[in-house]
CSV table of C-alpha atoms in Angstrom, one decimal:
chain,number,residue,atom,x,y,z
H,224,UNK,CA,71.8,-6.7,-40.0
H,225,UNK,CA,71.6,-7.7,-36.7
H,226,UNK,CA,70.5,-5.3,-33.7
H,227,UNK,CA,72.9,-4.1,-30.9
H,228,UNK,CA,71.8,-5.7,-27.8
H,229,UNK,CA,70.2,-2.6,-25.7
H,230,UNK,CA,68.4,-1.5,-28.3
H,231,UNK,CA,65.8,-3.7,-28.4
H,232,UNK,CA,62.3,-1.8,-29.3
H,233,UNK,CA,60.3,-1.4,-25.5
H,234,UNK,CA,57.2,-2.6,-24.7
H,235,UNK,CA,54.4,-0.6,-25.1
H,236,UNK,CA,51.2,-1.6,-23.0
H,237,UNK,CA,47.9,0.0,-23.3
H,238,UNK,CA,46.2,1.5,-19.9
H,239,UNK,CA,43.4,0.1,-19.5
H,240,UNK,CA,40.1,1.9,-19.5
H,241,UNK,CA,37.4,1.4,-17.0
H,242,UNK,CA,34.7,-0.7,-17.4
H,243,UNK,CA,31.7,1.0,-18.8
H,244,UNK,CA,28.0,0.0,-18.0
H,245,UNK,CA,25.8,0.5,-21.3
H,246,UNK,CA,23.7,2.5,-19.2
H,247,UNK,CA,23.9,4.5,-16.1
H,248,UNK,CA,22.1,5.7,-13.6
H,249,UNK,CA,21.6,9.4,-13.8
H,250,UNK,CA,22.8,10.8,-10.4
H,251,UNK,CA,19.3,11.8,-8.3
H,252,UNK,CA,18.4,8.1,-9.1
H,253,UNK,CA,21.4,6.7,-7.4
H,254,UNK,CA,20.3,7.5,-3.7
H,255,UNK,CA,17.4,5.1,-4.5
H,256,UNK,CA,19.1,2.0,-5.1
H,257,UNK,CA,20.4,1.1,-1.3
H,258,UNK,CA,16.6,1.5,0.1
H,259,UNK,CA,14.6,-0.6,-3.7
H,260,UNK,CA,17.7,-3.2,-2.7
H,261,UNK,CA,16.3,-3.5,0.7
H,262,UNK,CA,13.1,-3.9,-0.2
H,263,UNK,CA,13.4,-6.0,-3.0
H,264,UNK,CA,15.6,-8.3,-1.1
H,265,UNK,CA,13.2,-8.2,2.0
H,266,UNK,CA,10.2,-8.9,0.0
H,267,UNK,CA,11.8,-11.6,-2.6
H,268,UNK,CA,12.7,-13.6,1.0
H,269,UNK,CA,9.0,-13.2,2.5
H,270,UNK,CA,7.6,-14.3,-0.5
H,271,UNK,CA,9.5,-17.1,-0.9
H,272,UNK,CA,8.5,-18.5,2.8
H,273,UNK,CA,4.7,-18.0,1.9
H,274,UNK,CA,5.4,-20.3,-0.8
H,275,UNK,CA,6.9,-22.3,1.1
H,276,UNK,CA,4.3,-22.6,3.4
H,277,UNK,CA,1.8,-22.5,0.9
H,278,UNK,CA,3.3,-25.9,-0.3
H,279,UNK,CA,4.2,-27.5,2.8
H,280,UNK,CA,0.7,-27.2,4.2
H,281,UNK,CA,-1.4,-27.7,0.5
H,282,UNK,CA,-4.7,-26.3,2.0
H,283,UNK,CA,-4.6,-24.1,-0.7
H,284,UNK,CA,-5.7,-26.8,-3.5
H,285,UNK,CA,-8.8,-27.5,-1.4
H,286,UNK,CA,-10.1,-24.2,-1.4
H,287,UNK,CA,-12.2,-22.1,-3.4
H,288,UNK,CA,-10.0,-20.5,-6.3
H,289,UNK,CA,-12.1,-17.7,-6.1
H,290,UNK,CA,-11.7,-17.7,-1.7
H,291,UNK,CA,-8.3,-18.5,-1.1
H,292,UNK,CA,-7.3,-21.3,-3.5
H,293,UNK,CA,-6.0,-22.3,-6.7
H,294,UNK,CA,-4.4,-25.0,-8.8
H,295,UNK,CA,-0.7,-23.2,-8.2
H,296,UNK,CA,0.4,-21.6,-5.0
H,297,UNK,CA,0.9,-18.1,-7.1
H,298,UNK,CA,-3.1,-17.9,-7.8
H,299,UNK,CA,-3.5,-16.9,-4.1
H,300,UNK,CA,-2.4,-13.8,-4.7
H,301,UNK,CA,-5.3,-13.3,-6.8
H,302,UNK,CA,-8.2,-14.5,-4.9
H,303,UNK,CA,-10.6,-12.8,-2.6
H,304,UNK,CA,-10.6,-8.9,-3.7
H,305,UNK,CA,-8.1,-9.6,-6.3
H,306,UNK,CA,-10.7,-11.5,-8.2
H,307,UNK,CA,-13.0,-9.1,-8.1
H,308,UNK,CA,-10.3,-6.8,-9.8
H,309,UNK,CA,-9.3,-8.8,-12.1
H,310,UNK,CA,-13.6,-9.3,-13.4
H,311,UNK,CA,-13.5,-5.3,-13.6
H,312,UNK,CA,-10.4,-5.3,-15.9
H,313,UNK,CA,-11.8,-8.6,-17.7
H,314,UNK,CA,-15.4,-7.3,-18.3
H,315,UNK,CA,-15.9,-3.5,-16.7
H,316,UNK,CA,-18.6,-2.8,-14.8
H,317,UNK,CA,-22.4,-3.8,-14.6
H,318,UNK,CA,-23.9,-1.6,-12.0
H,319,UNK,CA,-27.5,-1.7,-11.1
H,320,UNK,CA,-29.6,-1.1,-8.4
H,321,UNK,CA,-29.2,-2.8,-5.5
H,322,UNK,CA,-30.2,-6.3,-4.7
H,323,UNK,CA,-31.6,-7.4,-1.3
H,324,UNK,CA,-30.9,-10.8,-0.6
H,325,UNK,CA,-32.7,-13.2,1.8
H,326,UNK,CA,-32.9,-12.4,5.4
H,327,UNK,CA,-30.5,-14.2,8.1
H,328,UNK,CA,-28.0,-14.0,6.6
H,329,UNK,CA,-24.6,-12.2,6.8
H,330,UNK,CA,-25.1,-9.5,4.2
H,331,UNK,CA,-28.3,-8.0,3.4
H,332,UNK,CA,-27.7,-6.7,-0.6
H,333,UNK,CA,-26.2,-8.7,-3.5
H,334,UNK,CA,-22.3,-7.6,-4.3
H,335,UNK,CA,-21.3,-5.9,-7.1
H,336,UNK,CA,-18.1,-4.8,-9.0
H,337,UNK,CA,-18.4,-0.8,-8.4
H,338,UNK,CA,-17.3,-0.9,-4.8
H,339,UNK,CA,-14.3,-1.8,-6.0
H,340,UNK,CA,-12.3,1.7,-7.7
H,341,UNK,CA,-11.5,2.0,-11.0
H,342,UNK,CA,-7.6,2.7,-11.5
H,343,UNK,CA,-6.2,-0.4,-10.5
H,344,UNK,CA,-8.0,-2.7,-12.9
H,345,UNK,CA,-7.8,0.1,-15.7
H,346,UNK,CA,-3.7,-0.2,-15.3
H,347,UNK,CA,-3.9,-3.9,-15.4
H,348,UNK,CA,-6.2,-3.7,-18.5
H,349,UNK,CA,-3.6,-1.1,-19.9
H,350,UNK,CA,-0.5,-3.6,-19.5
H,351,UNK,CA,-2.1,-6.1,-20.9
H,352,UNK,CA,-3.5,-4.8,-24.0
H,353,UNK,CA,0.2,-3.2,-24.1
H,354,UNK,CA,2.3,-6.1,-23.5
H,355,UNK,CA,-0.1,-9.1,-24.9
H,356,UNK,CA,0.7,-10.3,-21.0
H,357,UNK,CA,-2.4,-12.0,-19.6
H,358,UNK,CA,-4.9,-9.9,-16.7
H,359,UNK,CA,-3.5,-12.2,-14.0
H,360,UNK,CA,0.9,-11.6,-15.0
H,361,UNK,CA,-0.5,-8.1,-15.7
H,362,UNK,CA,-1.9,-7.2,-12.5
H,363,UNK,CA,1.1,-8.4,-10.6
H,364,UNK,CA,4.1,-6.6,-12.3
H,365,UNK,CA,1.7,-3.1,-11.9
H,366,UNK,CA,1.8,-4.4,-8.1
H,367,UNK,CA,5.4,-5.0,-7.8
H,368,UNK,CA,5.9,-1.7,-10.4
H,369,UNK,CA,4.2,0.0,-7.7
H,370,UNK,CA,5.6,-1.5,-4.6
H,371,UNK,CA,9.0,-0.1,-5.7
H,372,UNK,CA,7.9,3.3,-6.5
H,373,UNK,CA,6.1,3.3,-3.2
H,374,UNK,CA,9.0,2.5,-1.5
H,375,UNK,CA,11.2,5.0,-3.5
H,376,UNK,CA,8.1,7.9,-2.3
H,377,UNK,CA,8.2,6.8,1.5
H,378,UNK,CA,12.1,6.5,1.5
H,379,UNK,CA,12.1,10.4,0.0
H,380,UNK,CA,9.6,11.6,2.7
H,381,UNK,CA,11.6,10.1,5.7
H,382,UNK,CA,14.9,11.3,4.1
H,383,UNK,CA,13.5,14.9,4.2
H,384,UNK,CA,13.2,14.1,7.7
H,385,UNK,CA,15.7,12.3,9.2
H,386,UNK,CA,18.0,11.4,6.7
H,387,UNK,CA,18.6,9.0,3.5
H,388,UNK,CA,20.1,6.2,6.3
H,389,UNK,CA,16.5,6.4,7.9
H,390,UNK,CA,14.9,6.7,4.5
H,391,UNK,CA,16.6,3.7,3.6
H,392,UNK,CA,15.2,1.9,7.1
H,393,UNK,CA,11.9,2.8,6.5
H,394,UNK,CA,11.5,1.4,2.9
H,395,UNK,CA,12.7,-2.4,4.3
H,396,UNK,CA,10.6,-1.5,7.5
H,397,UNK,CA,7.3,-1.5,4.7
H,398,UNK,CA,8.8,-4.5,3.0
H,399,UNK,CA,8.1,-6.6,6.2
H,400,UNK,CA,5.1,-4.7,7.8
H,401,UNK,CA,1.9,-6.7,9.0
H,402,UNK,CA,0.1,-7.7,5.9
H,403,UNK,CA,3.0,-6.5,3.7
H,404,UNK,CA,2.1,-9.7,1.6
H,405,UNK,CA,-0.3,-8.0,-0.4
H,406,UNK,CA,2.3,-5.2,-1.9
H,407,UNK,CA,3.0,-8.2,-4.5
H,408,UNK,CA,-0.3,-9.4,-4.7
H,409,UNK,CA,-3.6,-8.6,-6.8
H,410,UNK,CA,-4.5,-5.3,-4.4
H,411,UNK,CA,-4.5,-1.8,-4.5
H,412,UNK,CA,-2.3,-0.8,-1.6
H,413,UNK,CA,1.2,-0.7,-3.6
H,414,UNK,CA,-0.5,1.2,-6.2
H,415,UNK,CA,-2.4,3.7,-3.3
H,416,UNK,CA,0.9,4.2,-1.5
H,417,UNK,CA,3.0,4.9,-4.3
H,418,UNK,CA,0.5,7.5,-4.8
H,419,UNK,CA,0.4,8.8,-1.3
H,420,UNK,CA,4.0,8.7,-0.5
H,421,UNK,CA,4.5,10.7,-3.4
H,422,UNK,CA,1.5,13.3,-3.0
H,423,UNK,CA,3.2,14.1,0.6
H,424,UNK,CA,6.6,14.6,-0.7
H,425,UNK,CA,5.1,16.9,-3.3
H,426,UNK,CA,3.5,18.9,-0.9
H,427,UNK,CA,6.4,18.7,1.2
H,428,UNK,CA,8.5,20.4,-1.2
H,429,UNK,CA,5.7,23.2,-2.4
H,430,UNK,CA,4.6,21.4,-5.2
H,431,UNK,CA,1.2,22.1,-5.3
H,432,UNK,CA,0.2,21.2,-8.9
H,433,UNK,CA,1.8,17.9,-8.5
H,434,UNK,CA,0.1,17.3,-5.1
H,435,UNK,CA,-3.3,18.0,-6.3
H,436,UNK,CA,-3.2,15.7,-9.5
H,437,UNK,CA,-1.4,13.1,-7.5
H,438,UNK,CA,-4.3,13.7,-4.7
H,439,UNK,CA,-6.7,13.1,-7.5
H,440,UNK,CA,-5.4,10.2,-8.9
H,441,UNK,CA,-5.8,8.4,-5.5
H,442,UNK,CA,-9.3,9.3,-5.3
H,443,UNK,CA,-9.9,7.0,-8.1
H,444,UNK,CA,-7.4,3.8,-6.6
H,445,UNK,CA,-10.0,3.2,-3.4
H,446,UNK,CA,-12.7,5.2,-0.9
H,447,UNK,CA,-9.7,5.5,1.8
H,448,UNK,CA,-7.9,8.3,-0.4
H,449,UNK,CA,-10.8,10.6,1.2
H,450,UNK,CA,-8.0,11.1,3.9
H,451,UNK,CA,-5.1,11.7,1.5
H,452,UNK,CA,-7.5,14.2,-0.1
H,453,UNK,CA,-8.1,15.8,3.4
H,454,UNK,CA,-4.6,16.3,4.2
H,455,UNK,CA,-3.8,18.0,1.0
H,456,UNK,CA,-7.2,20.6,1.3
H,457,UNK,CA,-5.8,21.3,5.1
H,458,UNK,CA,-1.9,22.0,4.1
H,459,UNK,CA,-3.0,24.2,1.2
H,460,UNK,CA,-5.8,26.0,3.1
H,461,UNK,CA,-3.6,26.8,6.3
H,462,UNK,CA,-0.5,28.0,3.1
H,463,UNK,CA,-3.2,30.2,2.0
H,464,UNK,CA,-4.2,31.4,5.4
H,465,UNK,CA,-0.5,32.5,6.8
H,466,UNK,CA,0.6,35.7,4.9
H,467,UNK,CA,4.4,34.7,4.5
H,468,UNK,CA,3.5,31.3,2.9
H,469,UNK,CA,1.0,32.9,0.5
H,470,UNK,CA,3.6,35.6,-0.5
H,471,UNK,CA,6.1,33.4,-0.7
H,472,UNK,CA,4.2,30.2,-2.9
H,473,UNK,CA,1.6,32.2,-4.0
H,474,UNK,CA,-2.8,31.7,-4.4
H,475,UNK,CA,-3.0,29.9,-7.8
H,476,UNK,CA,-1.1,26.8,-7.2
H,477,UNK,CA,-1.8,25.6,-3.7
H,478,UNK,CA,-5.9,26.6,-4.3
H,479,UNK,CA,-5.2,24.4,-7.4
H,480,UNK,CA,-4.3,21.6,-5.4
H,481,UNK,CA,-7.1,21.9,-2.7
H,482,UNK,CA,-10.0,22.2,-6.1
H,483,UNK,CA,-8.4,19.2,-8.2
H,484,UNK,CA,-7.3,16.9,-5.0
H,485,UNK,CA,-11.3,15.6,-4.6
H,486,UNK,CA,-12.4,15.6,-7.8
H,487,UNK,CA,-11.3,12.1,-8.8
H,488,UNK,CA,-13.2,10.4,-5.5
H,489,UNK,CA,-16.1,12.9,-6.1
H,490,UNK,CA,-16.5,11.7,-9.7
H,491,UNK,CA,-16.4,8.0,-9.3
H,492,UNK,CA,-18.7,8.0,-6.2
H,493,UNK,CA,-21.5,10.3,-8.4
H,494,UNK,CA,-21.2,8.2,-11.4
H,495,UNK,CA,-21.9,5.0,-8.9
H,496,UNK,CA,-25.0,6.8,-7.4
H,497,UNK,CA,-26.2,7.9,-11.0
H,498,UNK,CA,-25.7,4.3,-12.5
H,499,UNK,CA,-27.6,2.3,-9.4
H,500,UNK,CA,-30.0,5.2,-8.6
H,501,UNK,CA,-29.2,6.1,-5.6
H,502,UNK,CA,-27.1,9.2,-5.0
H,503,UNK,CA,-25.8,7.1,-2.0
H,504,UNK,CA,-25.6,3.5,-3.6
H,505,UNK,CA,-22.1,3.3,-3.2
H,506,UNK,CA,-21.9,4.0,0.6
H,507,UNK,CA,-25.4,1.6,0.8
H,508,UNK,CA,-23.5,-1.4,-0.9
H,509,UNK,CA,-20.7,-1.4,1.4
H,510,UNK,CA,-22.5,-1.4,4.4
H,511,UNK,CA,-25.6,-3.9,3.6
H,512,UNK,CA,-23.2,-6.0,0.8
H,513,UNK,CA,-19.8,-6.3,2.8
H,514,UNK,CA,-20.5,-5.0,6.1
H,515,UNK,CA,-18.3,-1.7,5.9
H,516,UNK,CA,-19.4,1.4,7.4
H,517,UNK,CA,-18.4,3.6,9.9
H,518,UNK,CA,-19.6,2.9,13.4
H,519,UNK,CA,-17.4,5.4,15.8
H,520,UNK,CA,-15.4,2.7,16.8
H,521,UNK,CA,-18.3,0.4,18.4
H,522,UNK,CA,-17.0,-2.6,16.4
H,523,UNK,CA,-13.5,-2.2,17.2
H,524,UNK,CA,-13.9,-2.0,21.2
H,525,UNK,CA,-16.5,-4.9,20.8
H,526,UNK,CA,-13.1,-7.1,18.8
H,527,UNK,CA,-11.1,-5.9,21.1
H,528,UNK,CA,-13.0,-6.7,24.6
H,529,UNK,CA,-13.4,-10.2,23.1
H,530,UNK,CA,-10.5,-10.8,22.0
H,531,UNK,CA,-9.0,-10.3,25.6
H,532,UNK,CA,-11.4,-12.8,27.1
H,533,UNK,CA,-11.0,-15.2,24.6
H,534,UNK,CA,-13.9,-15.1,23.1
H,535,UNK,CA,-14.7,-15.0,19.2
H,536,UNK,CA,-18.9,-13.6,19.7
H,537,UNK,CA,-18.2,-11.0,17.0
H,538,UNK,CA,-18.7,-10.4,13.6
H,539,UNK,CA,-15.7,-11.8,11.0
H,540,UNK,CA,-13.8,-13.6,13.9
H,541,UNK,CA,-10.7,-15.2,12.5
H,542,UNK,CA,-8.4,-16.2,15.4
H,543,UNK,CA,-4.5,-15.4,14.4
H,544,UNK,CA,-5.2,-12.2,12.2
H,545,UNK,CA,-7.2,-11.1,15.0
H,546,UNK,CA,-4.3,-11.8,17.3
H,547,UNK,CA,-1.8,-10.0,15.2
H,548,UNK,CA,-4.3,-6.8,14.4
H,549,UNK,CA,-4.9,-6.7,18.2
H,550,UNK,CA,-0.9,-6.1,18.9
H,551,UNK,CA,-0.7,-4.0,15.8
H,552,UNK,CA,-3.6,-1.7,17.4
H,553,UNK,CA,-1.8,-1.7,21.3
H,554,UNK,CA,0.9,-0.1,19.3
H,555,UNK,CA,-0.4,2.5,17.6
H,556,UNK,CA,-0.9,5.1,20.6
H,557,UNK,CA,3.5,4.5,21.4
H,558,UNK,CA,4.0,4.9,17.1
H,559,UNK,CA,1.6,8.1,17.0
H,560,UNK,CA,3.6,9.4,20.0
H,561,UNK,CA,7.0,8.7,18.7
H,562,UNK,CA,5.8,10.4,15.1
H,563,UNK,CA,4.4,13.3,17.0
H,564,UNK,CA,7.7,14.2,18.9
H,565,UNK,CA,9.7,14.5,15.3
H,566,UNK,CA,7.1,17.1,14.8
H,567,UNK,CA,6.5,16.2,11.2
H,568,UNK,CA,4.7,18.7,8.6
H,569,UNK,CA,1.4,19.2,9.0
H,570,UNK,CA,0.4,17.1,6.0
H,571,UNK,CA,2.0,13.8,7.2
H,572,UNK,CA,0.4,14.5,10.8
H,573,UNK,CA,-3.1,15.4,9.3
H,574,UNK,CA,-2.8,12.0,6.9
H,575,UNK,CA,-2.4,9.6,9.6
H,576,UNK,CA,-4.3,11.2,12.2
H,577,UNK,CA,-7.1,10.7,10.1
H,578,UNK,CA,-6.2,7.6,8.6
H,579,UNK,CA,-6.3,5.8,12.2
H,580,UNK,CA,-9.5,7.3,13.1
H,581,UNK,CA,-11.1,6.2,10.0
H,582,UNK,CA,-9.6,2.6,10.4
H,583,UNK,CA,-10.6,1.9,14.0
H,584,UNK,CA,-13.8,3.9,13.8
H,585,UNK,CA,-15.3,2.0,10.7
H,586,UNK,CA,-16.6,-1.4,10.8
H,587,UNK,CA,-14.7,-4.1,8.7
H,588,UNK,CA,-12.6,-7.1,9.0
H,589,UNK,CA,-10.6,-6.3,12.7
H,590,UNK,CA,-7.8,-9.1,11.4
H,591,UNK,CA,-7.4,-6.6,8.2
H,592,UNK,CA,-6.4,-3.5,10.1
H,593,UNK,CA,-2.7,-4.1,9.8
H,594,UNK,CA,-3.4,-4.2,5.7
H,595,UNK,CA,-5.5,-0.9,6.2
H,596,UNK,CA,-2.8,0.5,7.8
H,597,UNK,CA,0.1,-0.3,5.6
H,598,UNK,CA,-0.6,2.8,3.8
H,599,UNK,CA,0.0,4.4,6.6
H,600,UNK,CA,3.8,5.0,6.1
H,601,UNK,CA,4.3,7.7,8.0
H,602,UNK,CA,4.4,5.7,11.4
H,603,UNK,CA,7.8,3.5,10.6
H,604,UNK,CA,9.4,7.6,10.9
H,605,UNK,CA,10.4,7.0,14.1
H,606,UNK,CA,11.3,3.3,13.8
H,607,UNK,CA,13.5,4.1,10.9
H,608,UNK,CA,15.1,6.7,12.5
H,609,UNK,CA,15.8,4.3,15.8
H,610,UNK,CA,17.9,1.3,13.2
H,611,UNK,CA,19.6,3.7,11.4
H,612,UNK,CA,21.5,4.5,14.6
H,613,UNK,CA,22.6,0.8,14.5
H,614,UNK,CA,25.6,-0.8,12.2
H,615,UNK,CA,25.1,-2.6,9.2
H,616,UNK,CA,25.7,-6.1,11.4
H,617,UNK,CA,22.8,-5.6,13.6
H,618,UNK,CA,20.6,-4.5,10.8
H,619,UNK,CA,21.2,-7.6,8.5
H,620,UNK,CA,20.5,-9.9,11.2
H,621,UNK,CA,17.2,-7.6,12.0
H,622,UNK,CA,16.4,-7.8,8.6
H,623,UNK,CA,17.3,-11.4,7.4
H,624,UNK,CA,15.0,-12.2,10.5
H,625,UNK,CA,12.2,-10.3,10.0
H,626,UNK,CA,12.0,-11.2,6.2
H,627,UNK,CA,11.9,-14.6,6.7
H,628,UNK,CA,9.1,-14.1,10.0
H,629,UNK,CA,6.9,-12.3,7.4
H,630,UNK,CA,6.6,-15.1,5.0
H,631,UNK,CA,4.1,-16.3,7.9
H,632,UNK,CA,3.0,-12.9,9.9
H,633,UNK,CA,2.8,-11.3,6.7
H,634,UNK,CA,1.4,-13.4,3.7
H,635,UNK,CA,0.0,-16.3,5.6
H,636,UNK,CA,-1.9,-15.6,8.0
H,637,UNK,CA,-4.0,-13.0,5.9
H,638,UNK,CA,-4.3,-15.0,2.9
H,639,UNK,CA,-4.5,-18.6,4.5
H,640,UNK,CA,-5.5,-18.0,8.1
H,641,UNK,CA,-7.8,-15.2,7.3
H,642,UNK,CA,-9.5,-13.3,4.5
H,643,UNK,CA,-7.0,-10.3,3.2
């Protein structure tokens, strides 16, 4: 039988459906993902120069694998403090009293593993015995972990302040900081800031109970969260103080956080006196083992008057870091003053007030003071909030430049041109 022509059967097609990602991102994670692309990218290209470099110059093979060298480029990133690290999650500690060694030289006492805080190398130990990943691969995915949840915690405080565009500014502002090379390296300042950024924004937002176990955490990551731990005692003492704030958040929570913030320094700094003997051993070996104490600033001016003569009589002279720290330090006065006018919350203010005076007055390497400042975050507020006034154009050629520049600034010259 045939079929009438007209009344041929249509075509039927099928609308399409969207394509559907197995997983998605629940929506308060999606804000994140402009500023961890930054800083990924920004960090992926700096790295990538220091190898580079690394390569192209080979000094690295005729160092010390323990002081700067290694059979591949990638075991820089684990020498200097990152050995000693990577011996505490190996083997633990061995404290014991002090040991003088011989006079004239540049240390008076013997080093030992106990100056060097306990969290990092028990993470690293932790991801190893978890994933079967060696100490070294271990230590550095908890450092990159870290780096990104650091910069997720400093993009969320700025956002508070000046919005997520400035937010996202600041996290690739970190990625290419002075001494940003050791975010992805065997050190503690990734894990440290991820802890800090966060400890701020929970205070920030009245969190007190997260604040003060966050705040306690830090004091076991490194002696420099005494400042952290200040910062959170003085925002939940003066919410305590003012009537309306201790109506409106109450007395259990924010007294919570000022008790449990310096507990976990407090702890780790007895249990170092009890083990060597000393109820000051650990304050003793940094200053006779590596020449860390505080001095009031005495060793800074001395670096500083020096340095503008041209002269290198100091102790730990190392030409470029020294260079680099000294235009980090002319800065600091203009970034502190630029912070000041956004009139930030008292906690952020009381952080890196102290922070700077604690850096400049105590004496340590001078061409480290850009890495003891990267924890600092709250100084790139007011640089964020200056490029996020500017188009996307500008800010990829800022960007693209300024990765690439911190392959050297950044990663070189501490780990090859000085001692990180």
């Amino acid at each position: 039988m045939s079929t009438a022509q007209g009344n041929t059967a249509p075509t039927v097609t099928t609308p399409r459906r969207p394509l559907r990602l197995p997983l998605r991102l629940p929506p308060a994670a999606r804000p994140y993902l402009p500023p961890l692309a930054l800083y990924g990218a920004a960090k992926l290209t700096g790295l990538l120069v220091f190898a580079w470099l690394l390569t192209s110059a080979g000094d690295y093979r005729t160092k010390d694998p323990r002081f700067g060298g290694g059979a591949h480029w990638w075991d820089v990133l684990s020498t200097w403090d990152g050995w000693w690290y990577l011996q505490v999650a190996q083997k633990g500690y061995h404290p014991e009293p002090l040991r003088p060694l011989a006079p004239g030289g540049q240390f008076s006492a013997e080093q030992n593993s106990v100056a060097f805080f306990p969290l990092y190398p028990g993470l690293v130990r932790a991801v190893s015995e978890i994933t079967g990943m060696g100490l070294y691969g271990s230590a550095i995915l908890v450092s990159v972990v870290c780096s990104f949840v650091a910069a997720a915690g400093i993009y969320a405080v700025v956002s508070l302040l000046a919005g997520a565009r400035a937010g996202t500014m600041a996290a690739g502002l970190w990625a290419v900081a002075p001494a940003a090379g050791v975010e992805w390296a065997v050190y503690t300042e990734s894990l440290f800031v991820a802890i800090a950024a966060w400890t701020c924004h929970a205070v920030m937002r009245r969190r007190w109970v997260a604040a003060g176990l966050l705040a306690f955490l830090s004091g076991l990551s490194r002696p420099t969260a005494a400042v952290l731990i200040g910062a959170v005692g003085l925002a939940a003492l003066v919410t305590l103080v003012r009537r309306d704030s201790r109506r409106e958040q109450g007395v259990a929570a924010p007294l919570y956080a000022a008790v449990a913030a310096p507990l976990g320094l407090l702890t780790y700094i007895a249990w170092v006196g009890w083990s060597m003997g000393s109820p000051g051993a650990y304050f003793s070996l940094q200053r006779q083992a590596w020449a860390h104490y505080f001095d009031f600033g005495a060793y800074t001016l001395d670096v500083l008057r020096n340095v503008a003569v041209g002269h290198g009589d100091y102790l730990f002279a190392y030409a470029v870091p020294d260079l680099i720290a000294v235009q980090v330090v002319v800065a600091l006065p203009f970034l502190v003053a630029l912070l000041l006018r956004k009139r930030p919350p008292l906690v952020l203010t009381a952080y890196t007030l102290a922070s700077i005076v604690t850096i400049l007055g105590t004496q340590q390497m001078f061409g480290n003071t850009p890495r003891y400042l990267l924890p600092v975050f709250p100084l790139l507020l007011a640089p964020a909030a200056a490029l996020a006034r500017l188009r996307w154009p500008a800010l990829v050629v800022f960007f693209s430049t300024a990765a690439v520049a911190s392959g050297w600034y950044a990663h070189y010259v501490i780990f090859e041109l000085g001692i990180p």
